[in-house]
Amino acid sequence: MVMRDGDALDVRPGGDPARAAPQHHGAYHTTAFFLTLYATALTAWTVYGIVQGDGSVWDFVEGLFNPGASPASQLVGPYEWAFAAAFLATAGLAVAHRRPARSAALFSGFFLLAVSLREAVGLCDAAYRDQYATDPLGGWALATRVLGLVVAVVVLTTMLPATETRPRRRTRSDPPAPRPAPGARDRRLSRICGVLFLAMGVTRLVWTVHELTLTGMDTFRYLRGAVDGSVLGTLNLAASTEFTTLGSVLGFFLLGWLAFRARRDLRGALLVFASVELYLTVRTVVWLTVTDFFNQSFETPQGALSMAITAFGLAAMTSVVVLVMGWRSERESPAAESTT
């Protein structure tokens, strides 16, 4: 599309504005390959756990949504299953050159980097390092950890520079062309998602502090378990509760703040994180159902509060997923294009 503004000629790409610019296709393809590679590694660990375990494939399928049916021998957990699916979905978006794949890939890269840094801290412990040498699966576990670090570095270094700008031919007297600001509808939807994420972050943080106080757990050990892989004491690739809980709090606050400011297109990152949290919340609801906790939850104030938090999390994450799935940027709509 060509539009003349005074003496300046504005040349805008005529392709689908929802897709990445051609010069970034290489970065998108590289990201898709490495995310698929790591998702394949997690899938291989899952299959190995099924083969070595006592349960059947159906037991595993049931365990995807029913924590009570999950085989104890699984080397990866629901957090890894959810992110493996998210990595594959992000890879699919990247192959299709969809712009939301960038924020989804960056979020995935930072997540893998956090996992790798946690493991690096754990490797500073001599006893933990010895487990890698003595355990029959230690070499494969270490290779998976290294692969996660490589994937994180590659994804972040390739996707961070892949920003979208509109080429504009301008005269020397013209000021630099500003980046296009998101439309009013974009900002409104982004801020709604941001508020829901921030509310979830506050709720989860308060509930975590409440549980630590109620159980009398050592706060220092809890915080160390979130950043030190050796605290768990095993080479299990499943993330610890401390890491997933505090990591989710940080993710809610960070993405919530960025989405509330509505300065960037975060649809991909919001969809990935909200989908993972929605899946984990659904597993919690199934667990509460099969254990008949629903009928006993309102017998104590703490039980009622737990139910309220779970219900809010389910509603909030469902809302974000629905909003993002139906979110079509004004800059991508035919009406927006016709006005240019």
Coordinates of C-alpha atoms in Angstrom, one line a residue:
M1 CA 0.0 0.0 0.0
V2 CA 1.3 3.5 -0.9
M3 CA 0.2 6.7 0.7
R4 CA 1.5 10.1 0.0
D5 CA 1.9 12.5 2.9
G6 CA 3.1 15.9 1.7
D7 CA 6.5 15.3 0.1
A8 CA 7.0 11.9 1.9
L9 CA 6.1 8.7 0.3
D10 CA 4.9 6.0 2.8
V11 CA 5.4 2.5 1.4
R12 CA 3.7 -0.2 3.5
P13 CA 3.9 -3.9 3.0
G14 CA 0.9 -5.4 1.1
G15 CA 1.1 -8.8 2.7
D16 CA -0.7 -10.1 5.8
P17 CA 0.1 -7.7 8.7
A18 CA -0.4 -10.6 11.1
R19 CA 2.7 -12.3 9.7
A20 CA 6.3 -11.6 10.5
A21 CA 8.4 -9.6 8.0
P22 CA 10.3 -11.7 5.5
Q23 CA 13.6 -10.7 6.9
H24 CA 12.6 -12.4 10.2
H25 CA 11.5 -15.7 8.7
G26 CA 14.9 -17.3 9.4
A27 CA 14.7 -16.5 13.1
Y28 CA 11.1 -17.9 13.3
H29 CA 12.2 -21.1 11.6
T30 CA 15.2 -21.5 13.9
T31 CA 13.0 -21.0 16.9
A32 CA 10.5 -23.5 15.7
F33 CA 13.2 -26.1 15.2
F34 CA 14.8 -25.7 18.6
L35 CA 11.5 -25.6 20.5
T36 CA 10.3 -28.7 18.7
L37 CA 13.6 -30.4 19.6
Y38 CA 13.2 -29.7 23.3
A39 CA 9.5 -30.7 23.2
T40 CA 10.6 -34.0 21.6
A41 CA 13.1 -34.5 24.5
L42 CA 10.3 -34.0 27.1
T43 CA 8.1 -36.4 25.1
A44 CA 10.8 -39.0 25.0
W45 CA 11.1 -38.8 28.8
T46 CA 7.4 -39.2 29.1
V47 CA 7.3 -42.2 26.9
Y48 CA 10.2 -43.8 28.8
G49 CA 8.4 -43.3 32.1
I50 CA 5.3 -45.0 30.6
V51 CA 7.3 -47.9 29.3
Q52 CA 9.2 -48.4 32.6
G53 CA 6.2 -47.8 34.8
D54 CA 3.6 -50.3 36.0
G55 CA 0.6 -48.5 34.5
S56 CA -0.8 -48.6 31.0
V57 CA -1.0 -45.8 28.4
W58 CA -4.6 -45.3 29.4
D59 CA -3.5 -44.8 33.0
F60 CA -1.2 -42.0 31.8
V61 CA -3.9 -40.4 29.7
E62 CA -6.2 -40.4 32.8
G63 CA -3.3 -39.0 34.8
L64 CA -3.1 -36.0 32.5
F65 CA -6.2 -34.6 34.1
N66 CA -6.5 -36.7 37.3
P67 CA -3.6 -36.2 39.7
G68 CA -4.6 -39.3 41.6
A69 CA -4.1 -41.5 38.6
S70 CA -0.7 -40.2 37.7
P71 CA 2.0 -42.9 37.8
A72 CA 4.5 -42.3 40.5
S73 CA 7.4 -43.4 38.2
Q74 CA 7.0 -40.5 35.8
L75 CA 10.2 -38.5 35.4
V76 CA 8.4 -35.4 34.2
G77 CA 5.3 -33.9 35.6
P78 CA 2.2 -31.9 34.5
Y79 CA 4.2 -28.7 34.3
E80 CA 6.5 -30.3 31.7
W81 CA 3.6 -31.9 29.8
A82 CA 1.9 -28.5 29.5
F83 CA 5.0 -26.7 28.4
A84 CA 5.9 -29.4 25.9
A85 CA 2.5 -28.8 24.3
A86 CA 3.0 -25.0 24.5
F87 CA 6.5 -25.4 22.8
L88 CA 4.9 -27.3 19.9
A89 CA 2.1 -24.8 19.5
T90 CA 4.6 -22.0 19.5
A91 CA 6.7 -23.8 17.0
G92 CA 3.7 -24.2 14.7
L93 CA 2.9 -20.4 15.0
A94 CA 6.6 -19.7 14.2
V95 CA 6.6 -21.9 11.1
A96 CA 3.5 -20.1 9.9
H97 CA 5.3 -16.8 10.6
R98 CA 2.6 -15.5 12.9
R99 CA 3.6 -12.5 15.0
P100 CA 2.3 -13.8 18.3
A101 CA 4.9 -16.5 18.0
R102 CA 7.6 -14.0 19.0
S103 CA 6.3 -13.2 22.5
A104 CA 5.3 -16.8 23.0
A105 CA 8.9 -17.9 22.0
L106 CA 10.5 -15.2 24.2
F107 CA 8.4 -16.3 27.2
S108 CA 9.4 -19.9 26.5
G109 CA 13.0 -19.0 26.2
F110 CA 13.1 -17.1 29.5
F111 CA 11.3 -20.0 31.2
L112 CA 13.9 -22.5 30.0
L113 CA 16.7 -20.1 31.0
A114 CA 15.2 -20.0 34.5
V115 CA 15.1 -23.8 34.7
S116 CA 18.7 -24.0 33.5
L117 CA 20.0 -21.4 35.9
R118 CA 18.3 -23.2 38.8
E119 CA 20.0 -26.4 37.7
A120 CA 23.3 -24.6 37.4
V121 CA 23.0 -23.5 41.1
G122 CA 22.2 -27.0 42.1
L123 CA 25.4 -28.3 40.3
C124 CA 27.5 -26.2 42.7
D125 CA 26.7 -28.9 45.3
A126 CA 29.2 -31.8 45.1
A127 CA 26.8 -34.5 46.3
Y128 CA 24.2 -33.4 43.6
R129 CA 26.9 -33.6 40.9
D130 CA 27.8 -37.1 42.0
Q131 CA 24.3 -38.2 41.3
Y132 CA 24.7 -37.4 37.7
A133 CA 27.7 -39.8 37.6
T134 CA 26.2 -42.6 39.6
D135 CA 22.6 -42.6 38.4
P136 CA 22.0 -44.7 35.2
L137 CA 20.0 -41.9 33.7
G138 CA 22.3 -39.2 34.9
G139 CA 24.0 -38.7 31.6
W140 CA 20.7 -38.4 29.7
A141 CA 19.3 -36.0 32.4
L142 CA 22.3 -33.8 32.1
A143 CA 22.1 -33.8 28.3
T144 CA 18.5 -32.7 28.6
R145 CA 19.4 -29.9 31.0
V146 CA 22.2 -28.7 28.6
L147 CA 19.8 -28.9 25.7
G148 CA 17.3 -26.7 27.6
L149 CA 20.0 -24.1 28.1
V150 CA 21.1 -24.2 24.4
V151 CA 17.4 -23.8 23.3
A152 CA 16.9 -20.9 25.7
V153 CA 20.0 -19.1 24.4
V154 CA 19.2 -19.7 20.8
V155 CA 15.6 -18.7 21.0
L156 CA 16.3 -15.5 23.0
T157 CA 19.2 -14.4 20.7
T158 CA 17.2 -15.0 17.5
M159 CA 13.8 -13.7 18.5
L160 CA 14.8 -10.6 20.5
P161 CA 16.1 -8.7 17.4
A162 CA 13.1 -9.9 15.3
T163 CA 11.0 -6.7 16.0
E164 CA 8.4 -5.6 13.5
T165 CA 8.8 -2.1 11.9
R166 CA 7.0 -0.6 9.0
P167 CA 9.4 0.6 6.2
R168 CA 8.8 4.2 5.3
R169 CA 10.5 6.2 2.6
R170 CA 10.9 9.7 3.9
T171 CA 12.7 12.9 3.1
R172 CA 15.7 14.1 5.0
S173 CA 13.7 16.8 6.8
D174 CA 11.2 14.3 8.2
P175 CA 11.6 13.1 11.7
P176 CA 12.1 9.3 12.3
A177 CA 8.8 7.4 11.8
P178 CA 7.4 6.3 15.2
R179 CA 6.5 2.8 15.8
P180 CA 2.7 2.1 15.3
A181 CA 0.9 2.3 18.6
P182 CA -1.7 -0.4 19.3
G183 CA -5.3 0.6 18.7
A184 CA -7.8 1.4 21.4
R185 CA -9.4 -2.1 21.2
D186 CA -5.9 -3.7 21.5
R187 CA -5.1 -1.6 24.6
R188 CA -8.4 -2.4 26.2
L189 CA -8.1 -6.1 25.8
S190 CA -4.5 -6.1 26.8
R191 CA -5.2 -4.2 30.0
I192 CA -8.1 -6.5 30.9
C193 CA -5.7 -9.5 30.6
G194 CA -3.1 -7.5 32.6
V195 CA -5.5 -6.8 35.4
L196 CA -6.5 -10.5 35.6
F197 CA -2.8 -11.6 35.6
L198 CA -1.9 -9.1 38.3
A199 CA -4.9 -10.2 40.4
M200 CA -3.8 -13.8 40.0
G201 CA -0.2 -12.9 41.0
V202 CA -1.4 -11.1 44.2
T203 CA -3.8 -13.9 45.1
R204 CA -1.2 -16.7 44.6
L205 CA 1.4 -14.7 46.5
V206 CA -0.9 -14.1 49.5
W207 CA -2.0 -17.7 49.5
T208 CA 1.6 -19.0 49.4
V209 CA 2.6 -16.8 52.3
H210 CA -0.5 -17.9 54.2
E211 CA 0.4 -21.6 53.7
L212 CA 4.0 -21.0 54.8
T213 CA 2.8 -19.3 57.9
L214 CA 0.2 -21.9 58.7
T215 CA 2.4 -24.9 58.2
G216 CA 5.4 -23.3 59.9
M217 CA 7.7 -24.2 56.9
D218 CA 11.2 -22.9 56.8
T219 CA 10.8 -19.9 54.5
F220 CA 14.5 -19.8 53.6
R221 CA 14.5 -23.5 52.6
Y222 CA 11.3 -22.8 50.5
L223 CA 12.9 -20.0 48.7
R224 CA 16.1 -22.0 48.2
G225 CA 14.1 -24.8 46.7
A226 CA 12.9 -22.4 44.0
V227 CA 16.4 -21.4 42.8
D228 CA 18.5 -24.5 43.8
G229 CA 18.0 -27.8 42.0
S230 CA 19.9 -29.7 44.6
V231 CA 17.4 -29.1 47.3
L232 CA 15.0 -31.7 45.9
G233 CA 17.7 -34.3 46.2
T234 CA 16.8 -36.3 43.0
L235 CA 17.5 -36.0 39.3
N236 CA 13.8 -35.9 38.5
L237 CA 13.2 -33.6 35.6
A238 CA 9.8 -32.6 37.1
A239 CA 9.9 -29.0 38.4
S240 CA 9.6 -28.6 42.2
T241 CA 6.6 -27.1 43.8
E242 CA 8.6 -24.2 45.1
F243 CA 9.9 -23.4 41.6
T244 CA 6.5 -23.7 39.9
T245 CA 4.7 -21.6 42.6
L246 CA 7.1 -18.7 42.8
G247 CA 7.8 -18.9 39.1
S248 CA 4.1 -18.5 38.4
V249 CA 3.8 -15.6 40.8
L250 CA 6.7 -13.9 38.9
G251 CA 5.2 -14.7 35.6
F252 CA 1.8 -13.2 36.6
F253 CA 3.3 -10.0 37.8
L254 CA 5.7 -9.5 34.9
L255 CA 3.3 -10.4 32.1
G256 CA 0.5 -8.6 33.9
W257 CA 2.4 -5.4 34.2
L258 CA 3.5 -5.5 30.6
A259 CA 0.0 -6.3 29.4
F260 CA -1.5 -3.5 31.5
R261 CA 0.9 -1.0 30.0
A262 CA -0.2 -2.3 26.5
R263 CA 3.1 -1.2 24.9
R264 CA 3.8 -4.5 23.1
D265 CA 1.8 -7.3 21.5
L266 CA 1.9 -10.0 24.1
R267 CA -0.8 -12.2 22.8
G268 CA 1.5 -15.2 22.3
A269 CA 3.0 -15.0 25.8
L270 CA -0.3 -14.4 27.5
L271 CA -1.9 -17.4 25.6
V272 CA 1.0 -19.7 26.5
F273 CA 1.1 -18.9 30.2
A274 CA -2.7 -18.7 30.6
S275 CA -3.1 -22.1 28.9
V276 CA -0.5 -23.7 31.1
E277 CA -2.1 -22.3 34.2
L278 CA -5.6 -23.2 33.0
Y279 CA -4.5 -26.8 32.5
L280 CA -3.0 -27.0 35.9
T281 CA -6.1 -25.5 37.5
V282 CA -8.3 -28.0 35.7
R283 CA -6.2 -30.8 37.1
T284 CA -6.7 -29.3 40.6
V285 CA -10.5 -29.1 40.0
V286 CA -10.6 -32.8 38.9
W287 CA -8.6 -33.7 42.0
L288 CA -11.0 -31.8 44.3
T289 CA -13.9 -33.6 42.6
V290 CA -12.5 -37.2 42.9
T291 CA -11.5 -36.6 46.5
D292 CA -15.0 -35.2 47.4
F293 CA -13.3 -32.0 48.7
F294 CA -16.2 -29.9 47.2
N295 CA -18.6 -31.3 49.8
Q296 CA -16.2 -30.7 52.7
S297 CA -14.6 -27.4 51.6
F298 CA -17.0 -25.0 53.3
E299 CA -16.6 -26.7 56.7
T300 CA -13.6 -24.6 57.5
P301 CA -12.7 -21.0 56.5
Q302 CA -9.4 -22.2 55.0
G303 CA -11.2 -24.7 52.8
A304 CA -13.7 -22.1 51.6
L305 CA -10.9 -19.7 50.8
S306 CA -9.1 -22.4 48.9
M307 CA -12.2 -23.1 46.9
A308 CA -12.7 -19.4 46.2
I309 CA -9.1 -19.0 44.9
T310 CA -9.4 -22.1 42.7
A311 CA -12.7 -20.8 41.2
F312 CA -11.1 -17.4 40.6
G313 CA -8.1 -18.9 38.9
L314 CA -10.3 -21.1 36.7
A315 CA -12.4 -18.1 35.7
A316 CA -9.5 -15.7 35.2
M317 CA -7.4 -18.0 33.1
T318 CA -10.4 -19.1 31.0
S319 CA -11.2 -15.4 30.4
V320 CA -7.6 -14.6 29.3
V321 CA -7.6 -17.6 26.9
V322 CA -10.9 -16.6 25.4
L323 CA -9.9 -13.0 25.1
V324 CA -6.6 -13.7 23.4
M325 CA -8.0 -16.3 21.1
G326 CA -10.6 -13.8 19.9
W327 CA -8.2 -10.9 19.9
R328 CA -7.6 -9.6 16.4
S329 CA -5.4 -6.6 16.4
E330 CA -6.9 -3.5 14.9
R331 CA -3.8 -3.1 12.8
E332 CA -4.6 -6.5 11.2
S333 CA -8.3 -5.9 10.6
P334 CA -9.6 -5.0 7.1
A335 CA -11.1 -1.8 8.5
A336 CA -7.8 -0.6 9.8
E337 CA -6.0 -1.4 6.6
S338 CA -8.6 0.5 4.5
T339 CA -8.2 3.6 6.6
T340 CA -4.5 3.8 5.8

